[in-house]
PDB file of C-alpha atoms in Angstrom:
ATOM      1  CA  UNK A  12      16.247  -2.936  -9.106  1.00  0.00           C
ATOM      2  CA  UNK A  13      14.326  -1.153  -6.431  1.00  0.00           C
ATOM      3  CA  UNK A  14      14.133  -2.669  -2.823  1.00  0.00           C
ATOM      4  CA  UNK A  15      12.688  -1.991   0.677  1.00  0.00           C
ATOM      5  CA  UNK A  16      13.618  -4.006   3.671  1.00  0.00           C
ATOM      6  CA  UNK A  17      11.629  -3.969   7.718  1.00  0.00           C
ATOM      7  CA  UNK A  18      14.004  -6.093   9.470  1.00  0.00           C
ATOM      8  CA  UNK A  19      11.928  -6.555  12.161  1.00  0.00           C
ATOM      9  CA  UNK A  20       8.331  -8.394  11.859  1.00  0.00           C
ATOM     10  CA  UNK A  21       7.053  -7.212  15.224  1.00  0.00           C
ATOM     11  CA  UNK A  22       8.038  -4.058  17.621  1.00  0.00           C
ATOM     12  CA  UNK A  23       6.981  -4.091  20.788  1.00  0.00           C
ATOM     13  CA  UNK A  24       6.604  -0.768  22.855  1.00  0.00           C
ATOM     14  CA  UNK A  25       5.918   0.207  26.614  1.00  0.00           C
ATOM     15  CA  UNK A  26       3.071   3.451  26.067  1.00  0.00           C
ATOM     16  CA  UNK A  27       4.774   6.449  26.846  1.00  0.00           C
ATOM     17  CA  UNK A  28       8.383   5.328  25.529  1.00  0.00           C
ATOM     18  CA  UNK A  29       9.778   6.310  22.197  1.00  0.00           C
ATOM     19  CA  UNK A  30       9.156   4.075  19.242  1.00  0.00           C
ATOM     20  CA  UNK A  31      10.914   3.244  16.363  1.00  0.00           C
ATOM     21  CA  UNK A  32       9.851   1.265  13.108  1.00  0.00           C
ATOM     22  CA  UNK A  33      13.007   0.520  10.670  1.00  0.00           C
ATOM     23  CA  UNK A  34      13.311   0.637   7.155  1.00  0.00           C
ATOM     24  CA  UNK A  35      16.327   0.348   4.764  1.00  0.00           C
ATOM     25  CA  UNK A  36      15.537   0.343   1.075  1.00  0.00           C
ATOM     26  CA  UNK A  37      17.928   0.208  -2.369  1.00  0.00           C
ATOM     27  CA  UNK A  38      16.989   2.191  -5.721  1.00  0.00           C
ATOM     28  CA  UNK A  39      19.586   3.344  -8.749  1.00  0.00           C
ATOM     29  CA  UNK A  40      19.021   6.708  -8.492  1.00  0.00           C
ATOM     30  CA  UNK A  41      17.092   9.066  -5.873  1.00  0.00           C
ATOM     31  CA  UNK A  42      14.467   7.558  -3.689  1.00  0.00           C
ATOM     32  CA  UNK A  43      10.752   8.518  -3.100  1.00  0.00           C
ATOM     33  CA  UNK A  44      10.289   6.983   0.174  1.00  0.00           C
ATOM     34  CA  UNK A  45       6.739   6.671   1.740  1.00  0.00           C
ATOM     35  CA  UNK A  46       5.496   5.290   4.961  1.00  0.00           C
ATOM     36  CA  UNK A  47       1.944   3.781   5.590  1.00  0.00           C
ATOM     37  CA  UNK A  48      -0.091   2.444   8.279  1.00  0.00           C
ATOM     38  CA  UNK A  49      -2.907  -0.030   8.254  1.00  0.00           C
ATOM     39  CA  UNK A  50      -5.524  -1.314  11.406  1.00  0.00           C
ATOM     40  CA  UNK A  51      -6.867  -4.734  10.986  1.00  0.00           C
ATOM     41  CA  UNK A  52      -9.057  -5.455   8.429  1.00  0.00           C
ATOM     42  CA  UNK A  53      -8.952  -1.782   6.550  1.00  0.00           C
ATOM     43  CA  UNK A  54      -7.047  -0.171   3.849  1.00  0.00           C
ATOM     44  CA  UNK A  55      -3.630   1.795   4.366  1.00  0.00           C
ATOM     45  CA  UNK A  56      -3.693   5.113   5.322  1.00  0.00           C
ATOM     46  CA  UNK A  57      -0.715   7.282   4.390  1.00  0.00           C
ATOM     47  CA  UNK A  58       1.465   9.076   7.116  1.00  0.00           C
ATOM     48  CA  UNK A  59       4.334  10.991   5.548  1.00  0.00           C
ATOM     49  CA  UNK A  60       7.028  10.787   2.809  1.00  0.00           C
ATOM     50  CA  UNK A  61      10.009  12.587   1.815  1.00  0.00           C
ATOM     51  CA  UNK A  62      10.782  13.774  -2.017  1.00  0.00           C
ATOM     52  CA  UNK A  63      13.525  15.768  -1.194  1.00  0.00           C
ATOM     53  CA  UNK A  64      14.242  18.982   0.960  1.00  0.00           C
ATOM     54  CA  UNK A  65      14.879  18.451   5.150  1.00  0.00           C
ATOM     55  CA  UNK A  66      15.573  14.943   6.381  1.00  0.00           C
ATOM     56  CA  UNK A  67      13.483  15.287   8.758  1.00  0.00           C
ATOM     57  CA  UNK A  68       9.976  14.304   7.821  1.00  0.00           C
ATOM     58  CA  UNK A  69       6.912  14.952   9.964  1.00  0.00           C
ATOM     59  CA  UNK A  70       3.488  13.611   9.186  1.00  0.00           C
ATOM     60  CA  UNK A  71       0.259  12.583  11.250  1.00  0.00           C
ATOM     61  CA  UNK A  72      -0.485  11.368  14.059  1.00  0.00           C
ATOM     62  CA  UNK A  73       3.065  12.396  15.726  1.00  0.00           C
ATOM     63  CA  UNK A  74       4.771  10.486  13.432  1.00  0.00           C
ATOM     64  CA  UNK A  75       8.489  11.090  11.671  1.00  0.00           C
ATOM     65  CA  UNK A  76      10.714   9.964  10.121  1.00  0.00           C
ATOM     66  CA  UNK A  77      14.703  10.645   9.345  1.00  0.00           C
ATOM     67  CA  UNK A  78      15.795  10.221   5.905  1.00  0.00           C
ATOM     68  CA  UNK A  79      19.583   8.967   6.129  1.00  0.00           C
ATOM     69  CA  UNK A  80      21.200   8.732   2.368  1.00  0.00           C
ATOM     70  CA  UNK A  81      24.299   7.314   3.524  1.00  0.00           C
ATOM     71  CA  UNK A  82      22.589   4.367   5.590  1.00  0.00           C
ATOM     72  CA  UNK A  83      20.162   4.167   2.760  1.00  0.00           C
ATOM     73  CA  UNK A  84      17.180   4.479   5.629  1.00  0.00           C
ATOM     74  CA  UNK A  85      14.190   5.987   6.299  1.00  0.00           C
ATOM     75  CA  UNK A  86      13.245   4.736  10.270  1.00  0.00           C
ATOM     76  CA  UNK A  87       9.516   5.778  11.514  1.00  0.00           C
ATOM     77  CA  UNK A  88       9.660   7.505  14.691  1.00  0.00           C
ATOM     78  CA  UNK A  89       7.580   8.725  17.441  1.00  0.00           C
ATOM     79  CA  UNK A  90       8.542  10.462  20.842  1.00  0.00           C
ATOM     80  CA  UNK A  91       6.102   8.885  22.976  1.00  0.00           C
ATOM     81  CA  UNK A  92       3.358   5.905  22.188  1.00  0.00           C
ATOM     82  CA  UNK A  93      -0.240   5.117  22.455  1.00  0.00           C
ATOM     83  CA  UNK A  94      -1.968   1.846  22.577  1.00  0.00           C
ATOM     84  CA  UNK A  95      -3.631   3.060  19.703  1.00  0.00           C
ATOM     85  CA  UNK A  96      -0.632   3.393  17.628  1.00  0.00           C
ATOM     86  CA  UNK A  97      -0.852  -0.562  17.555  1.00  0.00           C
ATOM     87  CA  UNK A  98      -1.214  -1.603  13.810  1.00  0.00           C
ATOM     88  CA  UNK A  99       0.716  -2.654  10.405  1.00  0.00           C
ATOM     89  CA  UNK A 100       3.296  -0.560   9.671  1.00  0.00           C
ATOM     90  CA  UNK A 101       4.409  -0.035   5.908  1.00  0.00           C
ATOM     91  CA  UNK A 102       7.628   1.456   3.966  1.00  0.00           C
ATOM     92  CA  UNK A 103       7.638   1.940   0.198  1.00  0.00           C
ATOM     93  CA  UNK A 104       9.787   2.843  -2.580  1.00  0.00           C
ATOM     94  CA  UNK A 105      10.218   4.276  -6.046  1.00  0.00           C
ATOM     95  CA  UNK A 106      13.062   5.430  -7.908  1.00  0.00           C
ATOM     96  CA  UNK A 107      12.599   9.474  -8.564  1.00  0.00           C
ATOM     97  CA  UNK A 108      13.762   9.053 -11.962  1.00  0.00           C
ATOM     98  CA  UNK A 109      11.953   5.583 -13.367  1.00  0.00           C
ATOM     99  CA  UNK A 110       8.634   4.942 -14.475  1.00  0.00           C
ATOM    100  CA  UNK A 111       8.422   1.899 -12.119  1.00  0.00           C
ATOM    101  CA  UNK A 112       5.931   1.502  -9.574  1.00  0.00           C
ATOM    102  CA  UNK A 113       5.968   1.766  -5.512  1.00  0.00           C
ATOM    103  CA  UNK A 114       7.501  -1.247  -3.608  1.00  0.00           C
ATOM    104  CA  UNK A 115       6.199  -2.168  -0.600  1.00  0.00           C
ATOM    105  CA  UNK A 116       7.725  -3.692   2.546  1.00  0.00           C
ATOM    106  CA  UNK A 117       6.643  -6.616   4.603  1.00  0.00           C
ATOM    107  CA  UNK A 118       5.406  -4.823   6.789  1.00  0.00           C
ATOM    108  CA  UNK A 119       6.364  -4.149  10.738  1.00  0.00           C
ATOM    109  CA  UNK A 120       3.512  -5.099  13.533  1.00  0.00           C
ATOM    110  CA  UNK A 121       4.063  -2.548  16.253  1.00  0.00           C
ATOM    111  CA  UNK A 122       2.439  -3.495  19.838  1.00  0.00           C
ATOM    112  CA  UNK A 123       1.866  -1.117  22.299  1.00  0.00           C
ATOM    113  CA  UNK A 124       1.254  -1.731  25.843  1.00  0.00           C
ATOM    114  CA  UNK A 125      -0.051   0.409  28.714  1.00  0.00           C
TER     115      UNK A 125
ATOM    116  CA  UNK Z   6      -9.769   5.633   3.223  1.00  0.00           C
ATOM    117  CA  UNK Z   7     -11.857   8.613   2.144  1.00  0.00           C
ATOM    118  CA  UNK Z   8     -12.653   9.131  -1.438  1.00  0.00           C
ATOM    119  CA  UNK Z   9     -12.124   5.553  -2.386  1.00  0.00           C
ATOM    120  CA  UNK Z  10     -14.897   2.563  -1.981  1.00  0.00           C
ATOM    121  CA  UNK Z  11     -14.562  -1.070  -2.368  1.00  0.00           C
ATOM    122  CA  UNK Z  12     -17.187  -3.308  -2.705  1.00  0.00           C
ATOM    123  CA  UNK Z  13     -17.954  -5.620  -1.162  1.00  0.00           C
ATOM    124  CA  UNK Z  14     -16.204  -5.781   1.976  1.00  0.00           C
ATOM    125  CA  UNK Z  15     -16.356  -9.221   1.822  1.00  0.00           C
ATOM    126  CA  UNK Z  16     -16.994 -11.816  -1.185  1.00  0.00           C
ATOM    127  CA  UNK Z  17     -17.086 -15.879  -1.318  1.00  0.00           C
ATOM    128  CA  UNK Z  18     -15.742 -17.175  -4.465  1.00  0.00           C
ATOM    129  CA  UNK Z  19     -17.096 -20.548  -5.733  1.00  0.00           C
ATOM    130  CA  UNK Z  20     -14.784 -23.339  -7.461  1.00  0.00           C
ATOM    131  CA  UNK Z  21     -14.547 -22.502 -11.734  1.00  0.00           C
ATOM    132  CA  UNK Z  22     -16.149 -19.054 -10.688  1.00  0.00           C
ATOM    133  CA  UNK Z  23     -14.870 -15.564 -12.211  1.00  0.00           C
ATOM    134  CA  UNK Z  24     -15.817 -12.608  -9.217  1.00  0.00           C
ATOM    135  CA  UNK Z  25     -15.683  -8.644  -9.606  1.00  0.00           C
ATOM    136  CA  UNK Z  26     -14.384  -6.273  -7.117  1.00  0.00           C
ATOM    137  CA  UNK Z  27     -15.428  -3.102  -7.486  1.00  0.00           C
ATOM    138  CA  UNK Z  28     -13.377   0.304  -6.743  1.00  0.00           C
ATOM    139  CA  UNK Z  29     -14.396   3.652  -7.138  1.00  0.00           C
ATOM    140  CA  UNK Z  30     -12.715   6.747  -6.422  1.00  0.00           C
ATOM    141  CA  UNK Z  31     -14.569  10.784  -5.980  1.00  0.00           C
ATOM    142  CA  UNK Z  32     -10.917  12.059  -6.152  1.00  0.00           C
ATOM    143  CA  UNK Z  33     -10.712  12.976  -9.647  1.00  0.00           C
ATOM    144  CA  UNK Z  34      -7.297  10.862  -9.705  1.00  0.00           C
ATOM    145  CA  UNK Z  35      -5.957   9.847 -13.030  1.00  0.00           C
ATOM    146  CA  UNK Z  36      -3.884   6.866 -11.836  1.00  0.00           C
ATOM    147  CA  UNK Z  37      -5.368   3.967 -10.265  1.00  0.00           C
ATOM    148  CA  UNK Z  38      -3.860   0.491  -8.594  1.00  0.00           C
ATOM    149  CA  UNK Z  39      -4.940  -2.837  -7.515  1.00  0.00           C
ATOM    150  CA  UNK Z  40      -3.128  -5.260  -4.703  1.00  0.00           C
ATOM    151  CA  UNK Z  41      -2.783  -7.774  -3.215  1.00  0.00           C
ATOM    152  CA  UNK Z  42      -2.052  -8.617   0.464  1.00  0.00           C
ATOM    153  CA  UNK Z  43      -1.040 -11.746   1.939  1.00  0.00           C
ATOM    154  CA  UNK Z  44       0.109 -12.251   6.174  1.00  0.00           C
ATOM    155  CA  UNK Z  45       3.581 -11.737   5.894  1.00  0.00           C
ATOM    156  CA  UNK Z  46       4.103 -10.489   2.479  1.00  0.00           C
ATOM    157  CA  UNK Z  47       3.414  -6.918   2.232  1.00  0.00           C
ATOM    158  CA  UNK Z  48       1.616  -5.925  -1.200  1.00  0.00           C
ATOM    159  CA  UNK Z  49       2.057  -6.931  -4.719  1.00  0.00           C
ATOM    160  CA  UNK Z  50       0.795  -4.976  -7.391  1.00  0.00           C
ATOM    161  CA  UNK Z  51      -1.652  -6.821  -9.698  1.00  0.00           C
ATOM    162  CA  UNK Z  52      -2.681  -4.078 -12.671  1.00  0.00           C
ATOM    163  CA  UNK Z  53      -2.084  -0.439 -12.858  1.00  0.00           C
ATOM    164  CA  UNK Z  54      -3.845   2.257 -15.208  1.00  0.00           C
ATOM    165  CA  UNK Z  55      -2.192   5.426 -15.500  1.00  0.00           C
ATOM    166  CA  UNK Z  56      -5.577   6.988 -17.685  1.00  0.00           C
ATOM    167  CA  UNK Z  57      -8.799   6.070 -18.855  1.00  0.00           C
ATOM    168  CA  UNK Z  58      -8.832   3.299 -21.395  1.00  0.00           C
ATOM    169  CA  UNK Z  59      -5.218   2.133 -20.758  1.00  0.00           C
ATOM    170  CA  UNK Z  60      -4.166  -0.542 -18.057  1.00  0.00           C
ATOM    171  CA  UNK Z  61      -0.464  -2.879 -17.110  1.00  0.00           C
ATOM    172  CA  UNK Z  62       0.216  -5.776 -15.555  1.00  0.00           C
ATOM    173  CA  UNK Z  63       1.736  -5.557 -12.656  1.00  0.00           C
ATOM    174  CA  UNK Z  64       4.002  -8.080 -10.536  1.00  0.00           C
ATOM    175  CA  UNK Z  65       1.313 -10.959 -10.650  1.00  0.00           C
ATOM    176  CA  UNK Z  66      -1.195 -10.255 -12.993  1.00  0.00           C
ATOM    177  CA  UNK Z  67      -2.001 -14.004 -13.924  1.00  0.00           C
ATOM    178  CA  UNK Z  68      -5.142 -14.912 -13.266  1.00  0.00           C
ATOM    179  CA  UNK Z  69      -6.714 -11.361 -13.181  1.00  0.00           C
ATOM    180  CA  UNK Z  70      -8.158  -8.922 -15.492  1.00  0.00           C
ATOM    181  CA  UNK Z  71      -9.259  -5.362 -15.349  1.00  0.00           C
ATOM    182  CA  UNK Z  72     -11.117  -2.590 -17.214  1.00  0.00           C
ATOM    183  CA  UNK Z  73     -10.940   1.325 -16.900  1.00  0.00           C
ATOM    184  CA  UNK Z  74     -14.096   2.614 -19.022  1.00  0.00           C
ATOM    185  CA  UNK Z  75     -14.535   5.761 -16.716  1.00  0.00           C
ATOM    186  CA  UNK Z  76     -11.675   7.648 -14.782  1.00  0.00           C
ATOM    187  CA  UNK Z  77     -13.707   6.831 -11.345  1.00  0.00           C
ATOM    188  CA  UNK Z  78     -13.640   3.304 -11.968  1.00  0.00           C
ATOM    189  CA  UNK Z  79     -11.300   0.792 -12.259  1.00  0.00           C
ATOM    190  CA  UNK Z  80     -12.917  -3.160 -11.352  1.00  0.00           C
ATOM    191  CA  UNK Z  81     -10.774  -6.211 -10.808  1.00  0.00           C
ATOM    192  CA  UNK Z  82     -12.055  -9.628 -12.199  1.00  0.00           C
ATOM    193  CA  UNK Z  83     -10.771 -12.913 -10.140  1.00  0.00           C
ATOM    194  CA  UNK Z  84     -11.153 -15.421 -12.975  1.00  0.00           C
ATOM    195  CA  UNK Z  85     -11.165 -19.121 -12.412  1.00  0.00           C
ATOM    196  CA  UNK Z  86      -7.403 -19.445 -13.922  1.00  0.00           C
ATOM    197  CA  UNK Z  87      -6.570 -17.966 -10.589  1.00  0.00           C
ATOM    198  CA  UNK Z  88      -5.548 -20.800  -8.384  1.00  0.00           C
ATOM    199  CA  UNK Z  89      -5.059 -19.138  -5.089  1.00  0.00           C
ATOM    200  CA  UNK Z  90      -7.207 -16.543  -5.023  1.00  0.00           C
ATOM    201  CA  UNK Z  91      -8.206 -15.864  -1.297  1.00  0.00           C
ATOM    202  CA  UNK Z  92      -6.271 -12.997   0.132  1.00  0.00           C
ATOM    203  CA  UNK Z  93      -7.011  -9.119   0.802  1.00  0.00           C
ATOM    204  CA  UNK Z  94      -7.125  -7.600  -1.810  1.00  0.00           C
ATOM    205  CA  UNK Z  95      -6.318  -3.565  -1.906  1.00  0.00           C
ATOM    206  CA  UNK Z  96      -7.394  -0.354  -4.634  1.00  0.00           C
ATOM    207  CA  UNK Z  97      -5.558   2.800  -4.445  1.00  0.00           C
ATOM    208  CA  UNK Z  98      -5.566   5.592  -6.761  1.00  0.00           C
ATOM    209  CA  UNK Z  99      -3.573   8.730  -7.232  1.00  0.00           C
ATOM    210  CA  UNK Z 100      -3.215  12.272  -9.353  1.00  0.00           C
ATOM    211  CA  UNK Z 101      -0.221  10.445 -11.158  1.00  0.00           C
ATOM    212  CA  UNK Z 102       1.779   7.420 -10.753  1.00  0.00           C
ATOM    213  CA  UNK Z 103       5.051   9.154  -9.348  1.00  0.00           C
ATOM    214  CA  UNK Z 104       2.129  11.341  -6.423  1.00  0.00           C
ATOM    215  CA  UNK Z 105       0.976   9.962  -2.964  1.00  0.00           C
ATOM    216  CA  UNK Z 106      -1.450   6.404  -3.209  1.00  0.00           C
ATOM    217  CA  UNK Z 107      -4.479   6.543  -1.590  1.00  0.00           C
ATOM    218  CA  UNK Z 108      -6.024   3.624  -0.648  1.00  0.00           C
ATOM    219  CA  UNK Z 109      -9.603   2.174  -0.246  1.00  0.00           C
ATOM    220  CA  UNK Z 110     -11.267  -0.176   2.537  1.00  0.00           C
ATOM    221  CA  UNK Z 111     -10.126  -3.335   1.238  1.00  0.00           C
ATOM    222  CA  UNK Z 112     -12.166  -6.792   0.041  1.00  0.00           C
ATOM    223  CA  UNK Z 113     -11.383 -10.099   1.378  1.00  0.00           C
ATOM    224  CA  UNK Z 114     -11.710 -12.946  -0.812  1.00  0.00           C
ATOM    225  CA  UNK Z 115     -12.480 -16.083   0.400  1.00  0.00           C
ATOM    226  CA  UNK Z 116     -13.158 -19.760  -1.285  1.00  0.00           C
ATOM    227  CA  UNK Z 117     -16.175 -21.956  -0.710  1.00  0.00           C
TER     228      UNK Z 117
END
């Protein structure tokens, strides 16, 4: 059975400093893995994923993300913060070779302050 | 959020009461989702169509029913069998089911 974990409910950020978002996830075969972002009250808006290819994933806004097969991970990164990169923060995962759907995370709340 | 309307942004449900959410998509995307999303729970999928005239149940489909007459539509129906209805609930669509999601606005359901 497929599986994504965010251990942490909230990450909270100084603006300026490095952020990091965590994700560890579980599938039979090969993962698609997919991350997400979503400001209150409005739908999500995809930021990157990785099929296959580098581990190194870059998307928008800044964002990245390292895929790590061995650690079964896919952490959201960013070198340096904004206030407005405050919002819900979504992993999700499907197994390349089933017919089965994308399964979401909780869901990480990152904070940034100025 | 581009591509993809919901409607309406928000809607009050009354006691016994079915309700319609509405999502359309300009995308010409075959695939099409609906969600749910609850404060702390992430997103369960409800129904799924993959093509015009063809739908699944999802995780939690109990209490719900869809339709997908036209490939830019696919509307979710809250019937009365569904207990706990209030929550945000979420339409994506893509060009297949293993491509990127893309999702719309959102509507929140509430109870009266």
């Amino acid at each position: 059975a497929q599986s994504v974990a965010q251990p942490e409910d909230q990450v909270n950020v100084a603006e300026g400093n490095p952020l990091t978002v965590k994700c560890t996830y579980s599938v039979s075969g090969n993962p698609y893995l997919f991350w997400y972002v979503q400001y209150p009250n409005r739908g999500l808006q995809f930021l990157l994923k990785y099929i296959t290819g580098d581990n190194l994933v870059k998307g928008s806004y800044g964002f990245e993300a390292e895929f790590n097969k061995s650690q079964t991970s896919f952490h959201l990164k960013k070198p340096s913060a904004l206030v407005s990169d405050s919002a819900l923060y979504f992993c999700a995962v499907r197994d390349v070779g089933s017919q089965g759907n994308l399964i979401f995370g909780k869901g990480t709340k990152l904070s940034v302050k100025p | 959020d581009g591509g993809i309307t919901q409607s309406p942004k928000y809607l009050f449900r009354k006691e016994g009461q079915n309700v319609t959410l509405s999502c359309e998509q300009n995308l010409n995307h075959d695939a099409m989702y609906w969600y749910r999303q609850d404060p702390g729970q992430g997103l369960r999928l409800i129904y799924y169509s993959q093509i015009v005239n063809d739908f699944q149940k999802g995780d939690i489909a109990e209490g719900y029913s869809v339709s997908r007459e036209k490939k830019e539509s696919f509307p979710l129906t809250v019937t009365s069998a569904q207990k706990n209805p209030t929550a945000f609930y979420l339409c994506a669509s893509s060009r297949g089911t293993r491509e990127t999601q893309y999702f719309g606005p959102g509507t929140r359901l509430l109870v009266l």
